[in-house]
mmCIF file of C-alpha atoms and ligand atoms in Angstrom:
data_model
loop_
_atom_site.group_PDB
_atom_site.id
_atom_site.type_symbol
_atom_site.label_atom_id
_atom_site.label_comp_id
_atom_site.label_asym_id
_atom_site.label_seq_id
_atom_site.Cartn_x
_atom_site.Cartn_y
_atom_site.Cartn_z
ATOM 1 C CA MET A 1 -3.746 -26.288 -7.121
ATOM 2 C CA LEU A 2 -4.343 -28.343 -4.010
ATOM 3 C CA LEU A 3 -1.296 -28.019 -1.769
ATOM 4 C CA LEU A 4 -0.201 -29.448 1.541
ATOM 5 C CA GLY A 5 1.668 -26.784 3.515
ATOM 6 C CA ILE A 6 4.233 -27.663 6.169
ATOM 7 C CA GLU A 7 5.664 -25.072 8.557
ATOM 8 C CA THR A 8 8.189 -25.918 11.272
ATOM 9 C CA SER A 9 10.519 -22.912 11.237
ATOM 10 C CA CYS A 10 10.189 -22.078 14.903
ATOM 11 C CA ASP A 11 8.099 -23.704 17.621
ATOM 12 C CA ASP A 12 4.744 -24.348 15.950
ATOM 13 C CA THR A 13 4.261 -27.691 14.225
ATOM 14 C CA ALA A 14 1.848 -26.632 11.506
ATOM 15 C CA THR A 15 0.234 -28.289 8.489
ATOM 16 C CA ALA A 16 -2.594 -27.204 6.180
ATOM 17 C CA ILE A 17 -4.413 -28.065 2.989
ATOM 18 C CA VAL A 18 -5.106 -25.055 0.779
ATOM 19 C CA ARG A 19 -6.755 -24.822 -2.631
ATOM 20 C CA ASP A 20 -5.612 -22.160 -5.128
ATOM 21 C CA GLY A 21 -3.624 -20.167 -2.588
ATOM 22 C CA THR A 22 -6.681 -19.000 -0.695
ATOM 23 C CA ASN A 23 -9.219 -21.678 0.146
ATOM 24 C CA VAL A 24 -8.175 -23.218 3.472
ATOM 25 C CA LEU A 25 -9.586 -26.747 3.749
ATOM 26 C CA SER A 26 -7.711 -27.492 6.971
ATOM 27 C CA ASN A 27 -5.244 -25.670 9.194
ATOM 28 C CA VAL A 28 -3.576 -27.625 11.983
ATOM 29 C CA SER A 29 -1.160 -26.130 14.464
ATOM 30 C CA THR A 30 0.284 -27.623 17.591
ATOM 31 C CA ASN A 31 1.685 -24.996 19.805
ATOM 32 C CA GLN A 32 4.671 -25.986 21.956
ATOM 33 C CA ASP A 33 4.429 -23.138 24.468
ATOM 34 C CA GLU A 34 4.046 -25.441 27.478
ATOM 35 C CA PHE A 35 7.404 -27.047 26.693
ATOM 36 C CA HIS A 36 9.244 -23.734 26.418
ATOM 37 C CA ALA A 37 7.404 -21.613 29.009
ATOM 38 C CA ARG A 38 9.481 -22.784 31.955
ATOM 39 C CA TYR A 39 12.660 -21.601 30.183
ATOM 40 C CA GLY A 40 11.184 -18.184 29.388
ATOM 41 C CA GLY A 41 11.858 -18.573 25.668
ATOM 42 C CA ILE A 42 12.171 -21.066 22.846
ATOM 43 C CA VAL A 43 14.772 -23.792 23.373
ATOM 44 C CA PRO A 44 15.819 -24.830 19.836
ATOM 45 C CA GLU A 45 16.697 -28.387 20.777
ATOM 46 C CA ILE A 46 13.277 -28.941 22.381
ATOM 47 C CA ALA A 47 11.504 -27.359 19.404
ATOM 48 C CA SER A 48 13.264 -29.683 16.992
ATOM 49 C CA ARG A 49 12.429 -32.791 19.030
ATOM 50 C CA ARG A 50 8.789 -31.772 19.379
ATOM 51 C CA HIS A 51 8.486 -31.265 15.611
ATOM 52 C CA THR A 52 9.882 -34.754 15.080
ATOM 53 C CA ALA A 53 7.361 -36.207 17.495
ATOM 54 C CA LEU A 54 4.355 -34.301 16.148
ATOM 55 C CA LEU A 55 4.769 -33.758 12.431
ATOM 56 C CA SER A 56 3.581 -37.093 10.983
ATOM 57 C CA ALA A 57 0.345 -36.945 12.945
ATOM 58 C CA ALA A 58 -0.097 -33.272 12.011
ATOM 59 C CA ILE A 59 0.176 -34.150 8.312
ATOM 60 C CA GLU A 60 -2.396 -36.938 8.654
ATOM 61 C CA ASP A 61 -4.628 -34.630 10.634
ATOM 62 C CA ALA A 62 -4.539 -31.924 7.946
ATOM 63 C CA LEU A 63 -5.402 -34.466 5.231
ATOM 64 C CA ASP A 64 -8.231 -35.998 7.307
ATOM 65 C CA ARG A 65 -9.789 -32.690 8.220
ATOM 66 C CA ALA A 66 -9.709 -31.596 4.590
ATOM 67 C CA ASN A 67 -11.271 -34.909 3.616
ATOM 68 C CA THR A 68 -8.504 -35.564 1.164
ATOM 69 C CA SER A 69 -5.530 -37.855 0.696
ATOM 70 C CA LEU A 70 -1.929 -37.599 -0.484
ATOM 71 C CA GLU A 71 -2.885 -38.811 -3.957
ATOM 72 C CA ASP A 72 -5.221 -35.837 -4.451
ATOM 73 C CA LEU A 73 -2.499 -33.276 -3.813
ATOM 74 C CA ASP A 74 -0.884 -31.236 -6.591
ATOM 75 C CA GLY A 75 2.215 -30.578 -4.524
ATOM 76 C CA ILE A 76 3.881 -29.999 -1.171
ATOM 77 C CA ALA A 77 4.885 -26.552 0.096
ATOM 78 C CA VAL A 78 7.361 -26.259 2.925
ATOM 79 C CA THR A 79 9.121 -23.460 4.780
ATOM 80 C CA SER A 80 12.794 -23.791 3.894
ATOM 81 C CA GLY A 81 13.923 -20.708 5.872
ATOM 82 C CA PRO A 82 14.577 -18.443 7.637
ATOM 83 C CA GLY A 83 14.208 -19.929 11.101
ATOM 84 C CA LEU A 84 15.826 -22.319 13.536
ATOM 85 C CA ILE A 85 17.922 -24.826 11.618
ATOM 86 C CA GLY A 86 16.993 -27.803 13.817
ATOM 87 C CA SER A 87 13.302 -26.976 13.398
ATOM 88 C CA LEU A 88 13.439 -26.261 9.676
ATOM 89 C CA VAL A 89 15.165 -29.534 8.801
ATOM 90 C CA VAL A 90 12.329 -31.598 10.281
ATOM 91 C CA GLY A 91 9.719 -30.004 8.002
ATOM 92 C CA VAL A 92 12.005 -29.968 4.977
ATOM 93 C CA ALA A 93 12.940 -33.653 5.372
ATOM 94 C CA ALA A 94 9.276 -34.645 5.673
ATOM 95 C CA ALA A 95 8.264 -32.532 2.658
ATOM 96 C CA LYS A 96 11.075 -33.938 0.510
ATOM 97 C CA ALA A 97 10.156 -37.519 1.397
ATOM 98 C CA LEU A 98 6.469 -36.930 0.661
ATOM 99 C CA ALA A 99 7.053 -35.115 -2.628
ATOM 100 C CA PHE A 100 9.450 -37.828 -3.711
ATOM 101 C CA GLY A 101 7.032 -40.555 -2.649
ATOM 102 C CA ILE A 102 3.949 -39.193 -4.395
ATOM 103 C CA GLU A 103 5.942 -37.798 -7.341
ATOM 104 C CA LYS A 104 4.434 -34.341 -7.042
ATOM 105 C CA PRO A 105 6.175 -30.944 -7.118
ATOM 106 C CA LEU A 106 7.918 -29.592 -4.034
ATOM 107 C CA TYR A 107 7.817 -25.849 -3.318
ATOM 108 C CA ALA A 108 10.343 -24.213 -0.969
ATOM 109 C CA VAL A 109 8.815 -21.146 0.648
ATOM 110 C CA ASN A 110 10.361 -18.244 2.527
ATOM 111 C CA HIS A 111 8.589 -18.015 5.889
ATOM 112 C CA LEU A 112 8.253 -14.228 5.590
ATOM 113 C CA HIS A 113 6.651 -14.446 2.148
ATOM 114 C CA GLY A 114 4.182 -16.799 3.818
ATOM 115 C CA HIS A 115 3.274 -14.141 6.389
ATOM 116 C CA ILE A 116 2.650 -11.640 3.588
ATOM 117 C CA PHE A 117 0.319 -13.917 1.595
ATOM 118 C CA ALA A 118 -1.589 -14.901 4.752
ATOM 119 C CA ALA A 119 -3.575 -11.736 4.144
ATOM 120 C CA PHE A 120 -5.363 -13.312 1.175
ATOM 121 C CA LEU A 121 -6.448 -16.590 2.757
ATOM 122 C CA ASP A 122 -10.158 -17.446 2.762
ATOM 123 C CA ASP A 123 -10.656 -14.812 0.042
ATOM 124 C CA ALA A 124 -10.369 -12.033 2.618
ATOM 125 C CA GLU A 125 -9.191 -9.790 -0.206
ATOM 126 C CA THR A 126 -7.646 -10.169 -3.674
ATOM 127 C CA PRO A 127 -4.075 -8.969 -3.956
ATOM 128 C CA ARG A 128 -3.819 -5.686 -5.816
ATOM 129 C CA TYR A 129 -0.285 -4.669 -6.695
ATOM 130 C CA PRO A 130 1.672 -2.852 -5.563
ATOM 131 C CA PHE A 131 0.671 -3.415 -1.967
ATOM 132 C CA LEU A 132 2.407 -2.561 1.249
ATOM 133 C CA ALA A 133 3.073 -5.189 3.915
ATOM 134 C CA LEU A 134 3.883 -4.339 7.497
ATOM 135 C CA LEU A 135 5.427 -7.556 8.738
ATOM 136 C CA VAL A 136 5.829 -7.681 12.494
ATOM 137 C CA SER A 137 6.691 -11.006 14.107
ATOM 138 C CA GLY A 138 8.787 -12.496 16.868
ATOM 139 C CA GLY A 139 11.814 -12.625 14.604
ATOM 140 C CA HIS A 140 11.293 -9.817 12.082
ATOM 141 C CA SER A 141 9.914 -6.315 11.679
ATOM 142 C CA GLN A 142 9.901 -4.828 8.250
ATOM 143 C CA LEU A 143 7.996 -2.764 5.737
ATOM 144 C CA VAL A 144 7.786 -4.363 2.342
ATOM 145 C CA ALA A 145 6.627 -3.074 -1.039
ATOM 146 C CA VAL A 146 5.121 -6.020 -2.911
ATOM 147 C CA GLU A 147 5.020 -5.460 -6.664
ATOM 148 C CA SER A 148 4.201 -9.035 -7.565
ATOM 149 C CA PRO A 149 4.474 -12.383 -5.764
ATOM 150 C CA LEU A 150 8.108 -12.485 -6.873
ATOM 151 C CA GLU A 151 9.097 -8.824 -6.674
ATOM 152 C CA MET A 152 9.339 -7.414 -3.191
ATOM 153 C CA ARG A 153 11.436 -4.595 -1.765
ATOM 154 C CA ILE A 154 12.265 -4.120 1.883
ATOM 155 C CA LEU A 155 11.628 -0.427 2.547
ATOM 156 C CA GLY A 156 12.726 -0.419 6.171
ATOM 157 C CA LYS A 157 13.457 -2.867 8.943
ATOM 158 C CA THR A 158 14.442 -3.051 12.564
ATOM 159 C CA ARG A 159 18.019 -2.314 13.517
ATOM 160 C CA ASP A 160 17.811 -4.431 16.664
ATOM 161 C CA ASP A 161 14.909 -6.275 18.284
ATOM 162 C CA ALA A 162 11.879 -7.405 16.318
ATOM 163 C CA ALA A 163 8.536 -5.956 17.470
ATOM 164 C CA GLY A 164 7.438 -9.310 18.930
ATOM 165 C CA GLU A 165 10.751 -9.658 20.715
ATOM 166 C CA ALA A 166 10.246 -6.212 22.247
ATOM 167 C CA PHE A 167 6.785 -7.275 23.423
ATOM 168 C CA ASP A 168 8.123 -10.528 24.867
ATOM 169 C CA LYS A 169 11.072 -8.865 26.652
ATOM 170 C CA THR A 170 8.930 -6.050 28.060
ATOM 171 C CA ALA A 171 6.313 -8.552 29.193
ATOM 172 C CA ARG A 172 9.055 -10.356 31.046
ATOM 173 C CA LEU A 173 10.088 -7.122 32.784
ATOM 174 C CA LEU A 174 6.469 -6.850 33.905
ATOM 175 C CA GLY A 175 6.611 -10.388 35.288
ATOM 176 C CA LEU A 176 4.243 -11.837 32.680
ATOM 177 C CA PRO A 177 4.692 -15.464 31.595
ATOM 178 C CA TYR A 178 6.108 -16.441 28.192
ATOM 179 C CA PRO A 179 5.090 -15.781 25.432
ATOM 180 C CA GLY A 180 4.440 -12.311 26.703
ATOM 181 C CA GLY A 181 3.021 -10.497 23.652
ATOM 182 C CA PRO A 182 -0.595 -11.628 24.002
ATOM 183 C CA GLN A 183 -0.451 -11.246 27.819
ATOM 184 C CA LEU A 184 0.895 -7.721 27.552
ATOM 185 C CA ASP A 185 -1.830 -6.913 25.034
ATOM 186 C CA ALA A 186 -4.485 -8.160 27.495
ATOM 187 C CA LEU A 187 -2.974 -6.247 30.430
ATOM 188 C CA ALA A 188 -2.696 -3.068 28.355
ATOM 189 C CA ARG A 189 -6.475 -3.074 27.870
ATOM 190 C CA GLU A 190 -6.845 -2.162 31.554
ATOM 191 C CA GLY A 191 -4.267 0.613 31.374
ATOM 192 C CA ASP A 192 -3.856 4.227 30.272
ATOM 193 C CA PRO A 193 -1.705 4.526 27.120
ATOM 194 C CA ASN A 194 -0.897 8.142 28.036
ATOM 195 C CA ALA A 195 0.230 7.402 31.604
ATOM 196 C CA ILE A 196 3.952 7.342 30.765
ATOM 197 C CA ARG A 197 5.607 8.944 27.752
ATOM 198 C CA PHE A 198 8.187 6.402 26.555
ATOM 199 C CA PRO A 199 10.597 7.548 23.809
ATOM 200 C CA ARG A 200 9.822 6.811 20.156
ATOM 201 C CA HIS A 201 12.739 5.992 17.882
ATOM 202 C CA ARG A 202 13.044 8.249 14.848
ATOM 203 C CA PRO A 203 14.672 6.863 11.699
ATOM 204 C CA ASP A 204 17.881 8.288 10.282
ATOM 205 C CA PRO A 205 17.158 10.675 7.418
ATOM 206 C CA GLY A 206 16.468 8.825 4.205
ATOM 207 C CA THR A 207 15.635 5.541 5.948
ATOM 208 C CA LEU A 208 12.486 3.944 7.303
ATOM 209 C CA ASP A 209 14.309 1.844 9.860
ATOM 210 C CA LEU A 210 12.814 0.820 13.167
ATOM 211 C CA SER A 211 14.400 0.251 16.558
ATOM 212 C CA PHE A 212 12.843 -1.160 19.707
ATOM 213 C CA SER A 213 15.761 -1.783 22.033
ATOM 214 C CA GLY A 214 15.842 1.819 23.366
ATOM 215 C CA LEU A 215 12.169 1.591 24.220
ATOM 216 C CA LYS A 216 12.633 -1.685 26.071
ATOM 217 C CA THR A 217 15.563 -0.193 28.030
ATOM 218 C CA SER A 218 13.550 2.862 29.001
ATOM 219 C CA VAL A 219 10.768 0.611 30.309
ATOM 220 C CA ARG A 220 13.384 -1.191 32.405
ATOM 221 C CA TYR A 221 14.813 2.073 33.823
ATOM 222 C CA PHE A 222 11.314 3.321 34.489
ATOM 223 C CA LEU A 223 10.359 0.171 36.394
ATOM 224 C CA GLU A 224 13.506 0.526 38.525
ATOM 225 C CA SER A 225 12.733 4.163 39.366
ATOM 226 C CA ASP A 226 10.665 5.294 42.378
ATOM 227 C CA ARG A 227 7.850 6.402 40.107
ATOM 228 C CA GLY A 228 8.001 3.092 38.312
ATOM 229 C CA LYS A 229 7.807 1.042 41.486
ATOM 230 C CA ASN A 230 4.461 2.659 42.251
ATOM 231 C CA ALA A 231 3.111 2.614 38.705
ATOM 232 C CA ARG A 232 0.261 0.338 37.690
ATOM 233 C CA PRO A 233 1.618 -2.489 35.501
ATOM 234 C CA ALA A 234 -1.387 -2.039 33.203
ATOM 235 C CA ASP A 235 -0.391 1.615 32.609
ATOM 236 C CA VAL A 236 3.188 0.586 31.812
ATOM 237 C CA ALA A 237 1.937 -2.077 29.397
ATOM 238 C CA ALA A 238 -0.478 0.318 27.683
ATOM 239 C CA SER A 239 2.150 3.075 27.433
ATOM 240 C CA PHE A 240 4.762 0.694 26.016
ATOM 241 C CA GLN A 241 2.261 -0.638 23.504
ATOM 242 C CA ALA A 242 1.289 2.892 22.485
ATOM 243 C CA ALA A 243 4.945 3.690 21.785
ATOM 244 C CA VAL A 244 5.335 0.602 19.553
ATOM 245 C CA VAL A 245 2.131 1.381 17.681
ATOM 246 C CA ASP A 246 3.121 5.055 17.234
ATOM 247 C CA MET A 247 6.473 4.058 15.763
ATOM 248 C CA LEU A 248 4.897 1.654 13.299
ATOM 249 C CA ILE A 249 2.231 4.137 12.205
ATOM 250 C CA ASP A 250 4.924 6.821 11.858
ATOM 251 C CA ARG A 251 6.781 4.619 9.344
ATOM 252 C CA LEU A 252 3.561 3.938 7.424
ATOM 253 C CA ASN A 253 2.966 7.689 7.232
ATOM 254 C CA ARG A 254 6.473 8.279 5.951
ATOM 255 C CA VAL A 255 6.294 5.524 3.353
ATOM 256 C CA ILE A 256 3.136 6.837 1.694
ATOM 257 C CA THR A 257 4.738 10.208 1.123
ATOM 258 C CA GLN A 258 7.173 8.343 -1.140
ATOM 259 C CA GLU A 259 5.070 5.715 -2.917
ATOM 260 C CA ARG A 260 1.500 4.819 -3.805
ATOM 261 C CA PHE A 261 -0.087 1.527 -2.770
ATOM 262 C CA GLU A 262 -3.353 -0.123 -3.715
ATOM 263 C CA LEU A 263 -3.646 -1.980 -0.434
ATOM 264 C CA ALA A 264 -1.857 -2.434 2.881
ATOM 265 C CA VAL A 265 -1.610 -5.674 4.820
ATOM 266 C CA LEU A 266 -0.568 -6.282 8.392
ATOM 267 C CA SER A 267 1.049 -9.614 9.107
ATOM 268 C CA GLY A 268 3.161 -11.655 11.520
ATOM 269 C CA GLY A 269 2.386 -12.616 15.115
ATOM 270 C CA VAL A 270 2.263 -9.008 16.380
ATOM 271 C CA ALA A 271 -0.542 -8.318 13.890
ATOM 272 C CA ALA A 272 -2.662 -10.064 16.523
ATOM 273 C CA ASN A 273 -2.191 -7.028 18.765
ATOM 274 C CA SER A 274 -5.507 -5.287 19.294
ATOM 275 C CA ALA A 275 -4.153 -1.731 19.581
ATOM 276 C CA LEU A 276 -2.016 -2.153 16.469
ATOM 277 C CA GLN A 277 -4.960 -3.542 14.490
ATOM 278 C CA ARG A 278 -7.115 -0.582 15.472
ATOM 279 C CA ALA A 279 -4.431 1.959 14.630
ATOM 280 C CA PHE A 280 -3.610 0.243 11.327
ATOM 281 C CA ARG A 281 -7.231 0.243 10.181
ATOM 282 C CA ALA A 282 -7.691 3.859 11.220
ATOM 283 C CA TRP A 283 -4.503 4.807 9.341
ATOM 284 C CA GLY A 284 -5.871 3.106 6.202
ATOM 285 C CA GLU A 285 -9.162 4.977 6.499
ATOM 286 C CA ARG A 286 -7.427 8.326 7.025
ATOM 287 C CA ASN A 287 -5.337 7.795 3.915
ATOM 288 C CA GLY A 288 -7.865 6.096 1.672
ATOM 289 C CA ILE A 289 -5.852 2.849 1.539
ATOM 290 C CA PRO A 290 -7.787 -0.412 1.961
ATOM 291 C CA THR A 291 -6.283 -2.518 4.743
ATOM 292 C CA VAL A 292 -6.265 -6.249 5.424
ATOM 293 C CA VAL A 293 -5.613 -7.792 8.820
ATOM 294 C CA PRO A 294 -5.723 -11.584 8.742
ATOM 295 C CA PRO A 295 -7.632 -13.432 11.460
ATOM 296 C CA LEU A 296 -5.506 -14.493 14.426
ATOM 297 C CA ARG A 297 -4.998 -18.066 13.191
ATOM 298 C CA TYR A 298 -3.322 -16.725 10.055
ATOM 299 C CA CYS A 299 -1.357 -13.927 11.808
ATOM 300 C CA THR A 300 0.711 -16.253 13.968
ATOM 301 C CA ASP A 301 2.822 -18.999 12.405
ATOM 302 C CA ASN A 302 0.713 -21.410 10.362
ATOM 303 C CA ALA A 303 1.088 -23.643 7.326
ATOM 304 C CA ALA A 304 -1.839 -22.288 5.294
ATOM 305 C CA MET A 305 0.219 -19.162 4.593
ATOM 306 C CA ILE A 306 3.089 -21.319 3.297
ATOM 307 C CA ALA A 307 0.803 -23.091 0.829
ATOM 308 C CA ALA A 308 -0.627 -19.671 -0.119
ATOM 309 C CA ALA A 309 2.789 -18.224 -0.960
ATOM 310 C CA ALA A 310 3.807 -21.364 -2.889
ATOM 311 C CA ASP A 311 0.653 -21.204 -4.967
ATOM 312 C CA ARG A 312 1.229 -17.572 -5.907
ATOM 313 C CA GLN A 313 4.973 -17.937 -6.500
ATOM 314 C CA GLY A 314 4.659 -21.212 -8.424
ATOM 315 C CA GLU A 315 7.545 -22.426 -10.572
ATOM 316 C CA ALA A 316 9.924 -19.793 -9.180
ATOM 317 C CA VAL A 317 9.981 -21.628 -5.835
ATOM 318 C CA ARG A 318 9.792 -25.152 -7.243
ATOM 319 C CA SER A 319 12.533 -27.197 -5.721
ATOM 320 C CA ASP A 320 14.238 -30.556 -6.164
ATOM 321 C CA PRO A 321 13.093 -33.124 -3.576
ATOM 322 C CA GLU A 322 16.497 -34.774 -3.733
ATOM 323 C CA THR A 323 18.576 -31.706 -2.992
ATOM 324 C CA LEU A 324 16.524 -29.049 -1.155
ATOM 325 C CA SER A 325 18.146 -28.042 2.105
ATOM 326 C CA ALA A 326 16.870 -25.858 4.911
ATOM 327 C CA ASN A 327 18.487 -22.422 5.088
ATOM 328 C CA PRO A 328 18.212 -20.687 8.484
ATOM 329 C CA ASN A 329 19.377 -17.434 6.824
ATOM 330 C CA LEU A 330 17.335 -17.659 3.636
ATOM 331 C CA PRO A 331 17.448 -14.189 2.005
ATOM 332 C CA PHE A 332 14.176 -12.310 1.695
ATOM 333 C CA ILE A 333 14.779 -11.324 -1.919
ATOM 334 C CA PHE A 334 15.022 -13.986 -4.588
ATOM 335 C CA PRO A 335 18.600 -13.961 -5.898
ATOM 336 C CA GLN A 336 17.364 -14.927 -9.364
ATOM 337 C CA ILE A 337 15.003 -11.931 -9.488
ATOM 338 C CA SER A 338 17.165 -9.207 -8.021
ATOM 339 C CA GLY A 339 20.182 -10.368 -10.000
ATOM 340 C CA GLU A 340 22.367 -10.517 -6.889
HETATM 341 O O1 KG4 B 1 4.787 -14.684 13.625
HETATM 342 P P1 KG4 B 1 4.971 -15.345 14.933
HETATM 343 O O2 KG4 B 1 3.924 -16.342 15.356
HETATM 344 O O3 KG4 B 1 6.349 -16.065 14.997
HETATM 345 C C1 KG4 B 1 7.472 -15.586 14.357
HETATM 346 O O4 KG4 B 1 7.646 -15.848 13.143
HETATM 347 O O5 KG4 B 1 8.235 -14.881 15.033
HETATM 348 O O6 KG4 B 1 5.103 -14.187 15.994
HETATM 349 C C2 KG4 B 1 5.219 -14.455 17.366
HETATM 350 C C3 KG4 B 1 5.367 -13.132 18.098
HETATM 351 C C4 KG4 B 1 5.740 -13.311 19.570
HETATM 352 O O7 KG4 B 1 6.790 -12.424 19.855
HETATM 353 C C5 KG4 B 1 4.459 -12.934 20.301
HETATM 354 O O8 KG4 B 1 4.679 -12.398 21.584
HETATM 355 C C6 KG4 B 1 3.888 -11.889 19.367
HETATM 356 O O9 KG4 B 1 4.118 -12.410 18.081
HETATM 357 N N1 KG4 B 1 2.450 -11.696 19.606
HETATM 358 C C7 KG4 B 1 1.915 -10.542 20.060
HETATM 359 C C8 KG4 B 1 0.516 -10.775 20.207
HETATM 360 N N2 KG4 B 1 0.258 -12.064 19.825
HETATM 361 C C9 KG4 B 1 1.460 -12.603 19.458
HETATM 362 N N3 KG4 B 1 2.475 -9.364 20.349
HETATM 363 C C10 KG4 B 1 1.658 -8.385 20.775
HETATM 364 N N4 KG4 B 1 0.327 -8.525 20.953
HETATM 365 C C11 KG4 B 1 -0.283 -9.695 20.678
HETATM 366 N N5 KG4 B 1 -1.610 -9.823 20.839
HETATM 367 ZN ZN1 ZN B 2 6.460 -16.186 11.753
#
């Protein structure tokens, strides 16, 4: 199947052409950071207006770069949720109009399923089920058991901040510009991860939950203390990052005492983090589990991953171009599969 993917759930206006859920013919993404940076975070109203301004050109761009045209497509895949409602509706409206116009199927994709199937783009690896996905983004942090493209179980998730949110908030405490995750990652490279021992959240018995808000608060208290005022920012960044990575690896260790997986994938924007990538790969090697970390362009929000998920999920996510609506709270689990 040759699909056009459209992703506008947050602040990236992204389009892509993907063949058979893996072969990326084009991947276009216009980042809006410069419009949000001065506010220190994403302003939903601005994001929605930017999507409106950019999306048509981004669709044309994806088609041009892939050397293809609307008539050649087998369908349109769009993120229908979760995300910012004002952002989602722009992509959904465009996808509905296109699918209706060219009389081709429309696929409504869950943004988080997209992140999971990003791992298999460009034939990086073939999915082998069941696999484990550690999904860490600006909005979500969860461990998922993937039994098939349509059967996924959330094994544990964050009780408060998402991992990316923790990075962004801590970066802000360190005076780094928005979005802070990549900046903190760069600063941490100059620092000592053992300089400060920040607390690691431990899950309640019987759960694999995560929590990052305590860690962020302890960084704040530390920075306000006398010792903190004299500390090197790079050491604080590296020590914070080490605590996040430790917590994530701890959950991976716990999960494999309970279940067996053929493969483990890291996904979401925080998968771009260099220390996390290293630790994740080393964890896989220690435990004999093959790991996949998508390249940066597929870790952060992109539309190729949306086309990838649509291709693998097929008819189950086929939607009506006349009635599809964006759902900012789209549930992770398919209601029709789980029987809820
Ligand atoms: O997946 P994503 O692009 O958007 C969401 O769906 O949320 O993730 C964005 C998040 C931001 O919080 C950003 O700071 C974080 O990913 N991020 C990083 C790095 N690159 C992006 N966090 C830590 N280290 C990085 N290198
Ligand atoms: Zn995302």
